[in-house]
């Protein structure tokens, strides 16, 4: 095995930082564009600025922490049923 | 051209010719079968055909309308993709099972009466068991047995419901049923089991990860989506489905986050996606039914794609658990790309197929002003991106480098994945072909600036949460563990019951036996009257009571040994079903 040859774009930390940087820029664009588009939601809160961004972020945090609690309850060894 | 055949017949008759063909001819034949089935679908006359008068009832094997045609097309399409993917598998039994299974699903889709529905329903359930059994491991065998028992239970509920329904309504027509009396509830439970509605969902994450890597592709597409079709046909607008669906979208995602087996993650996400469809059916407006059907079509393709790409990883590395995988994109870039396309589609990213269908369901829910349900579905949309959209590709193809340097899978598997990936993007960019075949006319524009930006915000900020949690070390670690689900309630008590019958219960029988014997021995020393009493006592205790534990033990013992004979037993059940079916068809010609 030649480890040098196997290095791909994502292996170098600089590139990882670069990818993350572009991702954050993309997020900022999404936040700004929110003020510029016509909105046509069914509920009043859909017209609030950045509603979806906040909800997505909070939802995923909740998801992870609820999962952690769930894991405490239901996690068993792999041979539990054997 | 002579009469078009019932769509199921093409696959089921076709399946039985497979073992007689060899080499290249077999490849061509396997590929031609779905093509023939597709042409046959095109020639099907709209309305009812292949009708048979059976006793006082009218059996209808072909009921063709817009709703059944959509599902017919997508089932044939996914069978084609699945068989391209499975071409290099040298196991005729698997190919036959796959075609019988797809035939059963088509039969269910086009059935116009409850009797033929039940017939195809059971063929589907039985044939699919072989796709698990074909894995030929001990774990797969017991998973297949549990899968079969679940579906057996569902089938019995359905049959009981149908018999009650027919006896009270006097018709076996398979049309709108609606929840009203016990018969309809029994039928509903039978359908719910296949639609994985809580608490009847546990068979899916138990069985699918144990299926063969090709079998899982068919299974992910057929059983649950045919149940979705049936619910859309029989129980549209049932309020219970709204809540059942909303709950189904939410709870599996927690399980998916903490599951280690990647195909189990996909199984939980399958339940979550069915939840969207069930919710849409519960809403029952034209937009909602259209959304549910469109989502089913898109879902069949992207779920098959996800199961194909993870199946490819399983096939070439022999590993499927997140703890064993990582960094595979270096040597399997094409599989990684396909997996990401499937993941983007299931997450409903704009320009991928999930977006054009899921947003219809969300809009339909909003139009009905179901506030809580709407928030639940939105939560599930964000969640699904989190755990399938990011997590599956991340832990398998990126993440920590596992050191595995597996090669890309064989060319036919890559072609199959390529076709599915193409359809995912094609429908996402140009949804008109799909919208045109939906049951109701579509007046819906998914690509408004507000929809696109809202969805992107929802998903991308979910991704931001993922990045923050991963980098801060707060993300739940991958662990070698399993998680309990509702199947616990019969697996553990079931095992305990068998153990109880084997040891303490039998011991109790022996103790009682010797106790009775000692009493009768003591009685024998007294006058003749006592002997008569003793005889009676002995008859009761020795003959009936003490024999009971042995009786029960003997009754359950076959269950344990039957597991090893499962495939033959299934053949014994399946063959009469198919013979019955074709006898009926021949009568009707």
XYZ file of C-alpha atoms in Angstrom:
671
model
C 0.000 0.000 0.000
C 1.229 3.440 -0.838
C -0.390 5.815 1.572
C 0.718 8.850 -0.434
C -1.264 7.836 -3.492
C -4.416 7.236 -1.501
C -4.708 10.757 -0.220
C -7.735 12.363 -1.776
C -9.050 15.870 -1.781
C -10.825 15.517 1.559
C -7.851 14.045 3.398
C -5.972 17.287 3.878
C -7.162 19.447 6.761
C -6.807 22.641 4.688
C -9.310 21.346 2.162
C -11.697 20.355 4.920
C -11.523 23.886 6.287
C -12.058 25.222 2.778
C -15.150 23.064 2.263
C -16.569 24.181 5.580
C -15.863 27.805 4.747
C -17.817 27.595 1.495
C -20.620 25.847 3.346
C -20.823 28.686 5.888
C -20.862 31.248 3.080
C -23.715 29.304 1.493
C -25.605 29.423 4.794
C -25.162 33.192 4.969
C -26.489 33.561 1.419
C -29.530 31.522 2.399
C -30.136 33.779 5.372
C -29.868 36.947 3.277
C -31.951 35.662 0.379
C -34.775 34.969 2.831
C -35.547 38.692 2.936
C -35.658 39.062 -0.824
C -38.123 36.394 -1.919
C -41.933 36.560 -2.052
C -43.486 34.342 0.620
C -46.716 32.378 0.262
C -47.020 30.153 3.311
C -50.233 28.876 4.908
C -49.307 29.769 8.479
C -48.403 33.160 9.889
C -45.072 31.974 11.318
C -43.892 30.928 7.864
C -43.643 34.630 7.088
C -41.343 35.259 10.051
C -37.745 35.900 8.970
C -35.507 32.824 8.965
C -38.254 30.556 10.317
C -37.066 27.448 8.451
C -33.421 27.979 9.330
C -34.140 28.260 13.034
C -36.528 25.339 12.996
C -34.103 23.082 11.087
C -31.271 23.874 13.439
C -33.298 23.421 16.618
C -34.970 20.262 15.294
C -31.661 18.560 14.624
C -30.270 19.469 18.021
C -33.390 18.086 19.683
C -33.188 14.998 17.506
C -29.695 14.186 18.683
C -30.323 14.798 22.359
C -33.583 12.854 22.376
C -31.781 10.020 20.589
C -29.142 10.012 23.280
C -31.838 9.609 25.932
C -33.521 6.906 23.861
C -30.219 5.088 23.578
C -29.964 4.935 27.360
C -33.320 3.158 27.397
C -33.135 0.741 24.494
C -29.472 -0.030 23.903
C -28.554 -3.699 24.392
C -25.615 -5.912 23.523
C -25.573 -7.277 19.981
C -26.248 -10.821 21.210
C -29.148 -9.773 23.426
C -31.722 -11.974 21.715
C -29.446 -15.011 21.216
C -52.501 -8.743 -30.172
C -54.529 -11.097 -28.032
C -55.842 -10.041 -24.642
C -53.391 -8.438 -22.278
C -52.574 -10.769 -19.399
C -53.124 -9.837 -15.763
C -49.828 -8.111 -14.868
C -49.156 -10.526 -12.036
C -49.358 -13.513 -14.368
C -46.441 -12.314 -16.516
C -44.074 -12.334 -13.562
C -45.393 -15.405 -11.783
C -45.529 -17.635 -14.883
C -42.243 -16.130 -16.026
C -40.597 -16.989 -12.712
C -41.093 -20.704 -13.224
C -39.166 -20.768 -16.500
C -36.019 -19.276 -14.964
C -34.391 -22.540 -13.813
C -34.647 -24.029 -17.311
C -32.476 -21.386 -18.925
C -28.718 -21.110 -18.928
C -26.000 -18.513 -19.385
C -26.572 -15.569 -21.685
C -30.082 -16.679 -22.536
C -31.045 -16.459 -18.883
C -29.646 -12.911 -18.627
C -31.716 -11.853 -21.617
C -34.770 -13.600 -20.263
C -34.457 -11.954 -16.841
C -34.185 -8.541 -18.477
C -36.980 -9.244 -20.942
C -39.539 -10.214 -18.316
C -39.994 -6.691 -16.896
C -40.013 -5.315 -20.446
C -42.820 -7.703 -21.405
C -44.650 -6.800 -18.213
C -44.330 -3.131 -19.126
C -45.676 -3.631 -22.654
C -48.484 -5.681 -21.158
C -49.313 -2.784 -18.841
C -49.553 -0.455 -21.827
C -52.100 -2.741 -23.481
C -54.234 -3.204 -20.376
C -57.756 -1.950 -21.018
C -58.909 0.642 -18.510
C -61.695 -0.688 -16.295
C -62.314 -4.227 -15.155
C -61.225 -7.301 -17.069
C -60.372 -10.936 -16.348
C -63.582 -11.352 -14.392
C -64.606 -14.736 -13.062
C -67.919 -15.638 -11.486
C -67.006 -17.803 -8.509
C -69.981 -19.094 -6.506
C -72.004 -15.931 -5.965
C -69.105 -13.554 -6.202
C -67.313 -11.772 -8.989
C -63.537 -12.057 -8.957
C -61.702 -9.320 -10.842
C -58.022 -9.836 -11.602
C -57.527 -6.644 -13.586
C -59.004 -3.438 -12.292
C -57.168 -0.708 -14.129
C -57.539 2.949 -13.250
C -55.168 5.848 -12.740
C -54.350 4.919 -9.157
C -53.454 1.297 -9.865
C -51.572 2.117 -13.076
C -49.082 4.437 -11.354
C -48.150 1.726 -8.900
C -48.087 -0.852 -11.685
C -45.561 1.205 -13.650
C -43.280 1.848 -10.716
C -43.336 -1.779 -9.540
C -42.364 -2.972 -13.010
C -39.665 -0.306 -13.199
C -38.143 -1.209 -9.850
C -38.272 -4.911 -10.710
C -36.271 -4.112 -13.823
C -33.709 -2.087 -11.858
C -33.560 -4.735 -9.152
C -33.014 -7.556 -11.616
C -30.260 -5.665 -13.447
C -28.646 -5.232 -10.051
C -29.065 -8.935 -9.240
C -27.978 -10.331 -12.624
C -24.685 -11.756 -11.444
C -26.327 -13.667 -8.591
C -26.150 -17.370 -9.450
C -29.130 -18.418 -7.395
C -32.257 -19.295 -9.365
C -34.335 -19.564 -6.217
C -33.660 -15.911 -5.466
C -34.617 -14.764 -8.964
C -37.775 -16.848 -8.859
C -38.693 -15.512 -5.444
C -38.074 -11.958 -6.619
C -40.367 -12.354 -9.632
C -43.082 -14.162 -7.669
C -42.847 -11.405 -5.101
C -43.093 -8.639 -7.696
C -45.923 -10.563 -9.333
C -47.733 -10.682 -6.014
C -47.298 -6.936 -5.596
C -48.667 -6.322 -9.085
C -51.533 -8.681 -8.363
C -52.410 -6.764 -5.223
C -52.227 -3.534 -7.187
C -54.607 -4.655 -9.898
C -56.916 -6.822 -7.814
C -60.515 -5.695 -8.051
C -61.951 -7.905 -5.345
C -60.985 -8.868 -1.821
C -60.518 -12.558 -2.562
C -57.881 -12.169 -5.255
C -56.360 -9.380 -3.156
C -55.881 -11.845 -0.312
C -54.454 -14.458 -2.669
C -51.797 -12.115 -4.021
C -51.201 -10.647 -0.583
C -50.141 -14.056 0.706
C -48.082 -14.859 -2.400
C -46.224 -11.603 -1.829
C -45.610 -12.345 1.840
C -44.485 -15.921 1.208
C -42.239 -15.212 -1.768
C -40.461 -12.395 0.033
C -39.441 -14.722 2.873
C -37.142 -16.513 0.426
C -35.210 -13.307 -0.177
C -34.245 -13.402 3.497
C -33.736 -17.159 3.636
C -31.417 -17.009 0.625
C -28.825 -15.370 2.848
C -28.433 -18.882 4.313
C -27.228 -17.887 7.761
C -28.639 -18.849 11.111
C -29.545 -15.230 11.903
C -31.263 -14.789 8.553
C -33.248 -17.966 9.099
C -34.630 -16.887 12.432
C -35.279 -13.365 11.095
C -37.158 -14.937 8.175
C -39.212 -16.974 10.617
C -40.142 -13.884 12.618
C -40.909 -11.972 9.419
C -43.149 -14.801 8.327
C -44.935 -14.925 11.690
C -45.629 -11.179 11.553
C -47.071 -11.440 8.067
C -48.935 -14.577 9.016
C -50.573 -12.573 11.796
C -51.384 -9.747 9.381
C -52.726 -12.191 6.829
C -54.977 -13.869 9.390
C -56.351 -10.477 10.499
C -56.990 -9.586 6.883
C -58.674 -12.900 6.122
C -60.866 -12.722 9.208
C -61.772 -9.143 8.309
C -62.580 -10.069 4.718
C -64.815 -12.973 5.786
C -66.701 -10.776 8.249
C -66.924 -7.970 5.720
C -68.233 -10.216 2.979
C -70.782 -11.831 5.272
C -72.132 -8.470 6.481
C -71.955 -6.452 3.240
C -72.546 -9.271 0.796
C -69.958 -7.952 -1.656
C -66.318 -8.750 -2.213
C -65.629 -5.655 -4.253
C -62.309 -4.110 -3.329
C -63.026 -0.402 -3.152
C -63.438 2.282 -0.497
C -64.000 0.544 2.855
C -63.643 3.161 5.602
C -63.465 2.432 9.309
C -66.841 1.517 10.768
C -67.381 -1.986 12.151
C -65.103 -4.777 13.507
C -64.678 -6.262 10.046
C -63.195 -3.056 8.689
C -60.930 -2.711 11.721
C -59.557 -6.211 11.166
C -58.901 -5.453 7.507
C -57.302 -2.185 8.584
C -54.936 -3.995 10.969
C -53.942 -6.391 8.204
C -53.084 -3.485 5.921
C -51.389 -1.510 8.699
C -49.014 -4.360 9.351
C -47.695 -4.207 5.800
C -47.681 -0.417 5.883
C -45.477 -0.655 9.029
C -47.802 1.507 11.086
C -46.822 1.614 14.765
C -46.821 -0.792 16.647
C -46.822 -3.231 13.714
C -43.597 -1.903 12.245
C -40.914 -3.895 14.033
C -40.757 -6.656 11.428
C -39.203 -4.273 8.927
C -36.020 -3.173 10.714
C -35.689 -6.745 11.943
C -35.964 -8.500 8.583
C -34.650 -6.140 5.898
C -31.105 -5.866 7.239
C -30.973 -9.672 7.161
C -32.084 -10.046 3.545
C -29.600 -10.715 0.764
C -28.021 -7.591 -0.674
C -30.142 -7.933 -3.809
C -33.287 -9.110 -2.032
C -33.414 -5.999 0.126
C -33.800 -3.883 -3.030
C -37.029 -5.647 -3.973
C -38.271 -5.746 -0.408
C -37.704 -2.043 0.149
C -39.930 -1.307 -2.842
C -42.802 -3.736 -2.906
C -44.411 -4.761 0.390
C -44.823 -1.370 1.992
C -45.726 0.538 -1.164
C -48.391 -1.953 -2.167
C -49.817 -1.424 1.329
C -49.727 2.333 0.725
C -51.650 1.786 -2.498
C -54.239 -0.304 -0.688
C -54.668 2.250 2.086
C -55.104 4.973 -0.547
C -57.768 2.832 -2.156
C -59.659 1.678 0.937
C -59.149 4.171 3.748
C -58.462 7.613 2.253
C -59.367 10.425 4.609
C -59.341 8.291 7.767
C -58.302 10.734 10.521
C -56.443 8.016 12.418
C -54.049 7.736 9.473
C -53.047 11.388 9.803
C -51.794 10.845 13.331
C -50.463 7.372 12.700
C -48.510 8.763 9.765
C -47.212 11.773 11.646
C -46.037 9.570 14.486
C -44.396 7.201 11.998
C -42.429 10.051 10.486
C -40.967 11.022 13.849
C -40.173 8.058 16.056
C -38.050 6.016 13.598
C -35.569 8.835 13.116
C -34.443 8.575 16.723
C -33.830 4.870 16.198
C -32.050 5.569 12.940
C -29.624 7.936 14.665
C -28.513 5.263 17.116
C -28.538 2.215 14.819
C -25.201 0.790 13.790
C -26.219 -1.441 10.870
C -26.533 0.833 7.833
C -29.338 -1.189 6.309
C -31.193 -0.892 9.606
C -30.798 2.886 9.405
C -32.349 2.693 5.941
C -35.115 0.446 7.254
C -36.063 2.980 9.899
C -35.970 5.755 7.332
C -38.232 3.617 5.171
C -40.824 3.653 7.957
C -40.357 7.389 8.286
C -40.991 7.918 4.562
C -44.055 5.649 4.597
C -45.254 7.903 7.408
C -45.397 10.854 5.002
C -47.498 8.822 2.576
C -49.816 7.469 5.260
C -50.286 11.000 6.551
C -51.129 12.188 3.044
C -53.677 9.398 2.661
C -55.176 10.361 6.013
C -55.616 13.952 4.840
C -57.425 12.545 1.819
C -57.721 15.670 -0.349
C -56.835 15.412 -4.015
C -53.541 17.209 -3.437
C -52.716 14.933 -0.487
C -53.484 11.693 -2.353
C -51.502 12.957 -5.328
C -48.657 13.814 -2.968
C -48.768 10.415 -1.279
C -48.754 8.573 -4.612
C -46.013 10.783 -6.072
C -43.963 10.283 -2.924
C -44.461 6.524 -3.151
C -43.157 6.547 -6.728
C -40.110 8.681 -5.936
C -39.540 6.753 -2.747
C -39.470 3.374 -4.491
C -36.670 4.588 -6.738
C -34.483 6.431 -4.236
C -34.934 3.810 -1.558
C -33.949 1.122 -4.025
C -30.927 3.264 -4.903
C -29.928 3.580 -1.242
C -30.365 -0.139 -0.632
C -28.385 -0.857 -3.812
C -25.452 1.331 -2.821
C -25.290 0.001 0.733
C -25.851 -3.496 -0.673
C -22.895 -2.947 -2.993
C -20.762 -2.035 0.007
C -21.961 -5.165 1.809
C -21.270 -7.247 -1.288
C -17.696 -6.096 -1.847
C -16.586 -5.625 1.762
C -18.816 -8.069 3.625
C -19.390 -5.354 6.207
C -22.369 -3.100 6.789
C -21.974 -1.676 10.283
C -20.943 1.939 10.640
C -18.271 0.943 13.150
C -16.552 -1.186 10.476
C -16.789 1.205 7.563
C -15.526 4.616 6.513
C -13.398 6.270 3.863
C -14.726 4.088 1.057
C -15.107 6.997 -1.362
C -11.452 6.627 -2.293
C -11.912 3.336 -4.081
C -15.680 3.345 -4.665
C -16.367 6.862 -5.943
C -19.261 5.820 -8.189
C -21.084 3.957 -5.431
C -20.460 6.898 -3.118
C -21.921 9.290 -5.675
C -25.023 7.113 -6.161
C -25.486 6.831 -2.422
C -25.299 10.608 -2.108
C -27.845 11.084 -4.895
C -30.190 8.681 -3.119
C -29.539 10.443 0.167
C -30.206 13.845 -1.389
C -33.441 12.556 -2.886
C -34.745 11.101 0.358
C -33.851 14.365 2.067
C -35.940 16.260 -0.490
C -33.139 18.572 -1.608
C -34.274 20.716 -4.546
C -33.560 19.177 -7.994
C -33.846 15.689 -6.463
C -36.976 13.592 -6.643
C -38.063 13.685 -2.995
C -38.514 17.446 -3.186
C -41.264 17.436 -5.794
C -43.384 14.930 -3.895
C -42.770 15.630 -0.212
C -43.598 19.311 -0.592
C -47.009 18.309 -2.000
C -47.807 16.405 1.192
C -46.558 19.265 3.365
C -48.715 21.739 1.438
C -51.746 19.458 1.712
C -51.265 19.216 5.486
C -50.943 22.988 5.735
C -54.085 23.502 3.661
C -55.989 21.385 6.168
C -54.543 23.530 8.993
C -53.163 20.535 10.855
C -50.651 22.617 12.809
C -49.137 19.926 15.040
C -48.934 17.395 12.222
C -47.286 20.004 10.022
C -44.613 20.674 12.645
C -44.042 16.946 13.082
C -43.586 16.414 9.354
C -41.235 19.363 9.144
C -39.230 17.979 12.057
C -39.055 14.634 10.266
C -37.934 16.350 7.043
C -35.064 18.014 8.848
C -34.301 14.783 10.692
C -34.219 12.600 7.602
C -31.560 14.798 6.024
C -29.623 14.568 9.221
C -29.519 10.813 9.594
C -29.796 9.479 6.033
C -28.746 12.472 3.960
C -25.576 13.058 5.906
C -25.020 10.188 8.247
C -25.161 7.231 5.827
C -22.773 8.668 3.218
C -20.601 10.192 5.940
C -20.019 7.066 8.017
C -19.747 4.679 5.062
C -17.880 6.645 2.422
C -16.217 9.462 4.366
C -15.640 9.873 8.095
C -12.769 7.985 9.692
C -10.762 5.867 7.259
C -11.411 2.210 8.007
C -8.494 1.151 5.809
C -10.781 -0.935 3.587
C -9.783 -0.620 -0.070
C -12.679 -2.346 -1.759
C -13.200 -2.111 -5.500
C -16.337 -0.912 -7.232
C -19.060 -3.565 -7.595
C -19.605 -5.453 -10.912
C -20.733 -3.472 -13.927
C -24.379 -4.610 -13.880
C -24.754 -3.333 -10.314
C -23.262 -0.013 -11.349
C -25.654 0.219 -14.302
C -28.633 -0.465 -12.019
C -27.499 2.216 -9.582
C -26.878 4.591 -12.468
C -30.400 4.114 -13.834
C -31.962 4.725 -10.420
C -29.763 7.772 -9.802
C -30.694 9.176 -13.201
C -34.418 8.766 -12.480
C -33.995 10.483 -9.101
C -32.502 13.558 -10.713
C -34.713 13.443 -13.811
C -37.937 13.478 -11.780
C -36.505 16.152 -9.515
C -35.718 18.450 -12.433
C -38.646 17.583 -14.659
C -41.568 16.272 -12.601
C -44.154 16.579 -15.395
C -44.029 12.898 -16.498
C -44.807 11.848 -12.941
C -47.415 14.542 -12.335
C -49.188 13.511 -15.550
C -49.834 9.967 -14.379
C -51.041 10.817 -10.860
C -54.634 9.852 -9.977
C -55.959 13.431 -9.932
C -55.102 16.406 -12.140
C -52.121 18.237 -10.684
C -52.127 21.953 -10.179
C -48.997 22.304 -8.120
C -45.708 24.100 -8.612
C -42.943 22.780 -6.330
C -40.252 25.159 -7.558
C -41.273 28.484 -6.080
C -38.509 30.581 -4.565
C -40.137 30.278 -1.168
C -40.284 26.467 -1.244
C -36.718 26.123 -2.445
C -35.233 28.586 0.019
C -37.340 27.308 2.907
C -36.355 23.703 2.278
C -32.697 24.577 1.788
C -32.679 26.572 5.020
C -34.324 23.736 6.907
C -31.868 21.136 5.628
C -28.670 23.168 5.599
C -29.103 24.424 9.132
C -29.783 20.838 10.136
C -26.458 20.036 8.512
C -24.872 22.864 10.481
C -26.129 21.222 13.666
C -24.506 17.973 12.490
C -21.173 19.685 11.897
C -21.255 21.417 15.270
C -22.163 18.214 17.103
C -19.577 16.071 15.289
C -16.802 18.598 15.858
C -17.653 19.125 19.502
C -17.809 15.364 20.078
C -21.423 15.434 21.173
C -22.714 13.297 18.349
C -23.859 9.850 19.562
C -20.910 7.569 18.878
C -21.183 4.514 16.679
C -21.479 1.568 19.025
C -21.677 -2.155 18.459
C -25.104 -2.552 19.923
C -28.703 -3.205 19.014
C -31.773 -1.263 20.080
C -35.005 -2.671 21.423
C -38.211 -2.134 19.512
C -41.803 -3.320 19.802
C -40.795 -6.801 18.693
C -39.316 -7.193 22.193
C -42.844 -7.841 23.419
C -43.074 -11.136 21.662
C -39.446 -12.131 21.252
C -38.496 -12.125 24.921
C -41.766 -13.496 26.351
C -41.769 -16.006 23.482
C -38.271 -17.219 24.307
C -39.156 -17.270 28.001
C -42.274 -19.298 27.244
C -40.337 -21.903 25.289
C -37.682 -22.089 27.990
C -40.402 -22.366 30.630
C -42.058 -25.230 28.784
C -38.766 -26.985 28.236
C -37.513 -26.908 31.808
C -39.684 -25.929 34.811
C -42.963 -26.882 33.196
C -41.784 -30.349 32.233
C -40.204 -30.803 35.642
C -43.510 -29.830 37.213
C -45.192 -32.468 35.098
C -42.764 -35.116 36.341
C -43.211 -34.080 39.991
C -46.990 -34.159 39.684
C -46.770 -37.519 38.000
C -44.739 -39.108 40.762
C -46.937 -37.448 43.400
C -50.096 -38.943 41.896
C -48.412 -42.296 41.581
C -47.442 -42.273 45.246
C -51.006 -41.369 46.266
C -52.482 -44.163 44.207
C -49.915 -46.556 45.632
C -51.051 -45.555 49.094
C -54.740 -45.907 48.165
C -54.194 -49.372 46.787
C -53.599 -50.716 50.344
C -57.206 -49.824 51.335
C -60.480 -51.625 50.387
C -61.847 -52.062 46.875
C -63.992 -48.870 46.828
C -60.879 -46.847 47.075
C -59.489 -48.644 44.077
C -62.359 -47.382 41.985
C -61.838 -43.832 43.221
C -58.165 -44.227 42.623
C -58.804 -45.336 39.092
C -60.865 -42.278 38.423
C -58.364 -39.978 40.131
C -55.572 -41.613 38.264
C -57.375 -41.248 34.989
C -57.930 -37.555 35.571
C -54.557 -36.634 36.998
C -52.348 -39.005 35.142
C -54.240 -38.946 31.891
C -55.221 -35.322 31.637
C -53.560 -32.989 34.072
C -50.010 -34.246 34.211
C -50.053 -34.811 30.514
C -50.793 -31.147 29.885
C -47.240 -29.863 30.243
C -46.031 -32.613 27.943
C -48.805 -31.816 25.552
C -47.877 -28.139 25.408
C -44.225 -28.994 25.155
C -44.870 -31.334 22.259
C -46.970 -28.681 20.631
C -44.331 -25.972 20.704
C -41.343 -28.202 19.977
C -42.081 -28.279 16.244
C -41.801 -24.484 16.181
C -38.156 -24.787 17.074
C -37.358 -27.491 14.562
C -39.668 -25.975 11.938
C -37.359 -23.008 11.588
C -34.873 -25.278 9.853
C -37.552 -26.551 7.490
C -38.952 -23.099 6.803
C -38.183 -22.943 3.102
C -39.859 -26.270 2.333
C -42.869 -25.438 4.420
C -43.203 -22.151 2.569
C -43.053 -23.939 -0.757
C -45.860 -26.215 0.412
C -47.994 -23.171 1.149
C -46.968 -21.072 -1.832
C -47.505 -23.688 -4.518
C -51.193 -24.343 -3.727
C -51.800 -20.597 -3.748
C -50.301 -20.265 -7.192
C -52.087 -23.363 -8.522
C -55.377 -21.996 -7.200
C -54.671 -18.702 -8.884
C -53.954 -20.180 -12.274
C -56.878 -22.540 -12.117
C -59.048 -19.483 -11.657
C -57.339 -17.666 -14.503
C -57.716 -20.601 -16.869
C -61.400 -20.859 -16.001
C -61.838 -17.227 -16.941
C -60.232 -17.425 -20.390
